[in-house]
Amino acid sequence: MAFSERVTRLKSSLIREILAAAQRPQVMSFAGGLPSEAMLPVLEWEDLPVAFGQYGMSEGEPALREALAAEARALGIDCQASQVLVVSGSQQTLDLAAKLHIDTGTEILLEGPTYLAALQIFQLFGADCLTIPQEHDGPDLLQLRARLEKHKPAFIYLIPTFQNPSAVCYSETKRAAIAALLDEFGVTLIEDEPYRELSYDGVNAIPIAGRLQRASWIYTGTVSKTLAPGLRVGYLIASPDLFPHLLKLKQSADLHTNRIGQWQALQWIGTEKYRQHLVQLRDFYRVRRDAFQQALERHFGELADWQVPQGGLFFWLTLKQPLDTRTLLAEALNRDVAFMPGEPFFAEPERNPGNLRLNFSHIAPERLDEGLKRLAAVIRHAQAAQAA
Amino acid sequence: MAFSERVTRLKSSLIREILAAAQRPQVMSFAGGLPSEAMLPVLEWEDLPVAFGQYGMSEGEPALREALAAEARALGIDCQASQVLVVSGSQQTLDLAAKLHIDTGTEILLEGPTYLAALQIFQLFGADCLTIPQEHDGPDLLQLRARLEKHKPAFIYLIPTFQNPSAVCYSETKRAAIAALLDEFGVTLIEDEPYRELSYDGVNAIPIAGRLQRASWIYTGTVSKTLAPGLRVGYLIASPDLFPHLLKLKQSADLHTNRIGQWQALQWIGTEKYRQHLVQLRDFYRVRRDAFQQALERHFGELADWQVPQGGLFFWLTLKQPLDTRTLLAEALNRDVAFMPGEPFFAEPERNPGNLRLNFSHIAPERLDEGLKRLAAVIRHAQAAQAA
């Protein structure tokens, strides 16, 4: 068999295996990152023009690009519709950015922890992943500066707003400082914001891309967390020096994003109906977050530390008595509980044991308490065995 | 700027530029490969379940995979639903196959001419493209054997049924011989069949993938030419040794194909409604092909040679007096006519001058004669200038 060298880096996806196991209906799953089905809006299709069945532009639908640019400008990103590329979910932004920037051995900067699927695709393309530790309010600035002084990374990949998995939202101070550092060192920013609209306590900080003066940037978002992931409609907005390359890479990847999903997204983005839907969504998830926090206090108060997430879909627990949480999975699934071990979210899993990512958006409220109780029991049992 | 080495191979897309120029409403375009808007079916959406808004499986919708496997078995491909991967248009198959097989310098085999976007993405990943000349009934078998004896290509990429751009449909003899050669030399086949259903004279040959005994294979198709390209729903079917890698690559590229398009495709594939639609489609395009042939005879009889295509969307003209047809483009567009020069469809454009690809499916019938008349005049004028 004649495979490429990159295929040797194609890992068996732990997420895939956990999610497959979590499909069993009796499993109480904290593992995925699924929106609640209860909050999927009913989509109206009767006005979809027949002409949307035809091939479209690789850039995306012009009206949707205009609407997305207007939304981004309202967030503080100085951009035009000509900088907007509609993509097949924001996961595709990572594929295009990897193609644009990464050769085997190319150094890039990431938060530790970072989004697992980003880590996987950057490693697939052969990136050398340098990590900046995450603090409660964003990356460690001293370590970021030290990295920038010693290395010339192709880009830095950041999730500043309700990060997956850590739920961290960067402070104003760190956003400003990071923008200044990237300008100073001329390092391209890739800013991933799938969770921005899922803000439960009023946080609404200006993106880092909106604070840059000179550095190149790609800002990416999606309708997957707010509207319907099944549409596979995301977008990137890029500085003018990067856009033409990303457009050609998009065209070679899949010609263009499906137009029916784009049309549907356009029925919502920027409308009063969408604003009302987002209010309902935040109210719904805030209630789930608060109930999760209470259940966590009951069952994990002595086992772990965590911040209450101000947005997003996850709690990130740090065990007071660390162990490799991947070793807990089999027993948890035996007890019909699924969760995401924290280690795979780090470029160096072995050096970062003892975290769990728990999704609070998808589990049925009546199963929450039992699920966390069982998971805590699995951890206590493993820690007792380890101590023995 | 820190770009990857591959970006230096990201060509400015001639197709993009021609199609952009062809957007002007007064332009008579033979350049694209668009289905006729008149044949886009009205899509019904009222029964789409809300649950299709949720994330889906990377493999695709189970029922659609079953339906596609059944269709493929009916064509003569021995396969199960577990070998079917739904992709975001069959262009994505090329991206996934490139990732699976191509490192910088990897040798691959292609027809000359071949599908332009395939050539571009394989070259983007750094492939060394070896060409097998196309004859009227398929690739030159002696040259294929010679290539296989001297080289160990990662795969061979073929479009055996109504090829884009040459319109060639491989004979039964060549299909059988190619399958035997690939088995003998153990070379992976990528068989691309977007045009299979657009068969106007009854041709219905068994795919080469269905004739292999030992070699690995990827067979890919789409609903873009029969139903609606705007859905961006295609599929690949792969031998079991390749499938798990392709699945992981799909997941890292865009998680999964949009589910609304998949649901819509499922309303058609394998149904009586779809069979009737295909009959109408063939009738419609057959009329257009025949009218095109008559107009070509009027205006190009002395200028070029061609085969009447038995399927697909294109005529492939070979000028009796060759010149680089790219040099004709500016003047053609000046006269409001667009076409695709043949040179870019070859890995070595400079060595293959003198072909034109003309799309017959999309131009309005009342503008056909005038368009071909003007194009013929542009060619005569250039040839006269060359001779002078």
mmCIF file of N, CA and C in Angstrom, chain A residues 43 132 138 177 218:
data_model
loop_
_atom_site.group_PDB
_atom_site.id
_atom_site.type_symbol
_atom_site.label_atom_id
_atom_site.label_comp_id
_atom_site.label_asym_id
_atom_site.label_seq_id
_atom_site.Cartn_x
_atom_site.Cartn_y
_atom_site.Cartn_z
ATOM 1 N N LEU A 43 -36.853 24.851 11.075
ATOM 2 C CA LEU A 43 -36.371 25.573 9.900
ATOM 3 C C LEU A 43 -37.467 25.627 8.839
ATOM 4 N N ILE A 132 1.370 27.179 24.954
ATOM 5 C CA ILE A 132 1.348 28.234 25.966
ATOM 6 C C ILE A 132 0.346 27.804 27.029
ATOM 7 N N GLY A 138 -6.725 33.436 30.525
ATOM 8 C CA GLY A 138 -6.081 33.417 29.217
ATOM 9 C C GLY A 138 -4.652 32.918 29.311
ATOM 10 N N ALA A 177 -2.925 42.594 25.392
ATOM 11 C CA ALA A 177 -1.499 42.253 25.436
ATOM 12 C C ALA A 177 -1.127 41.270 24.328
ATOM 13 N N ILE A 218 -6.877 35.295 10.793
ATOM 14 C CA ILE A 218 -8.078 34.573 10.341
ATOM 15 C C ILE A 218 -8.993 34.475 11.556
#
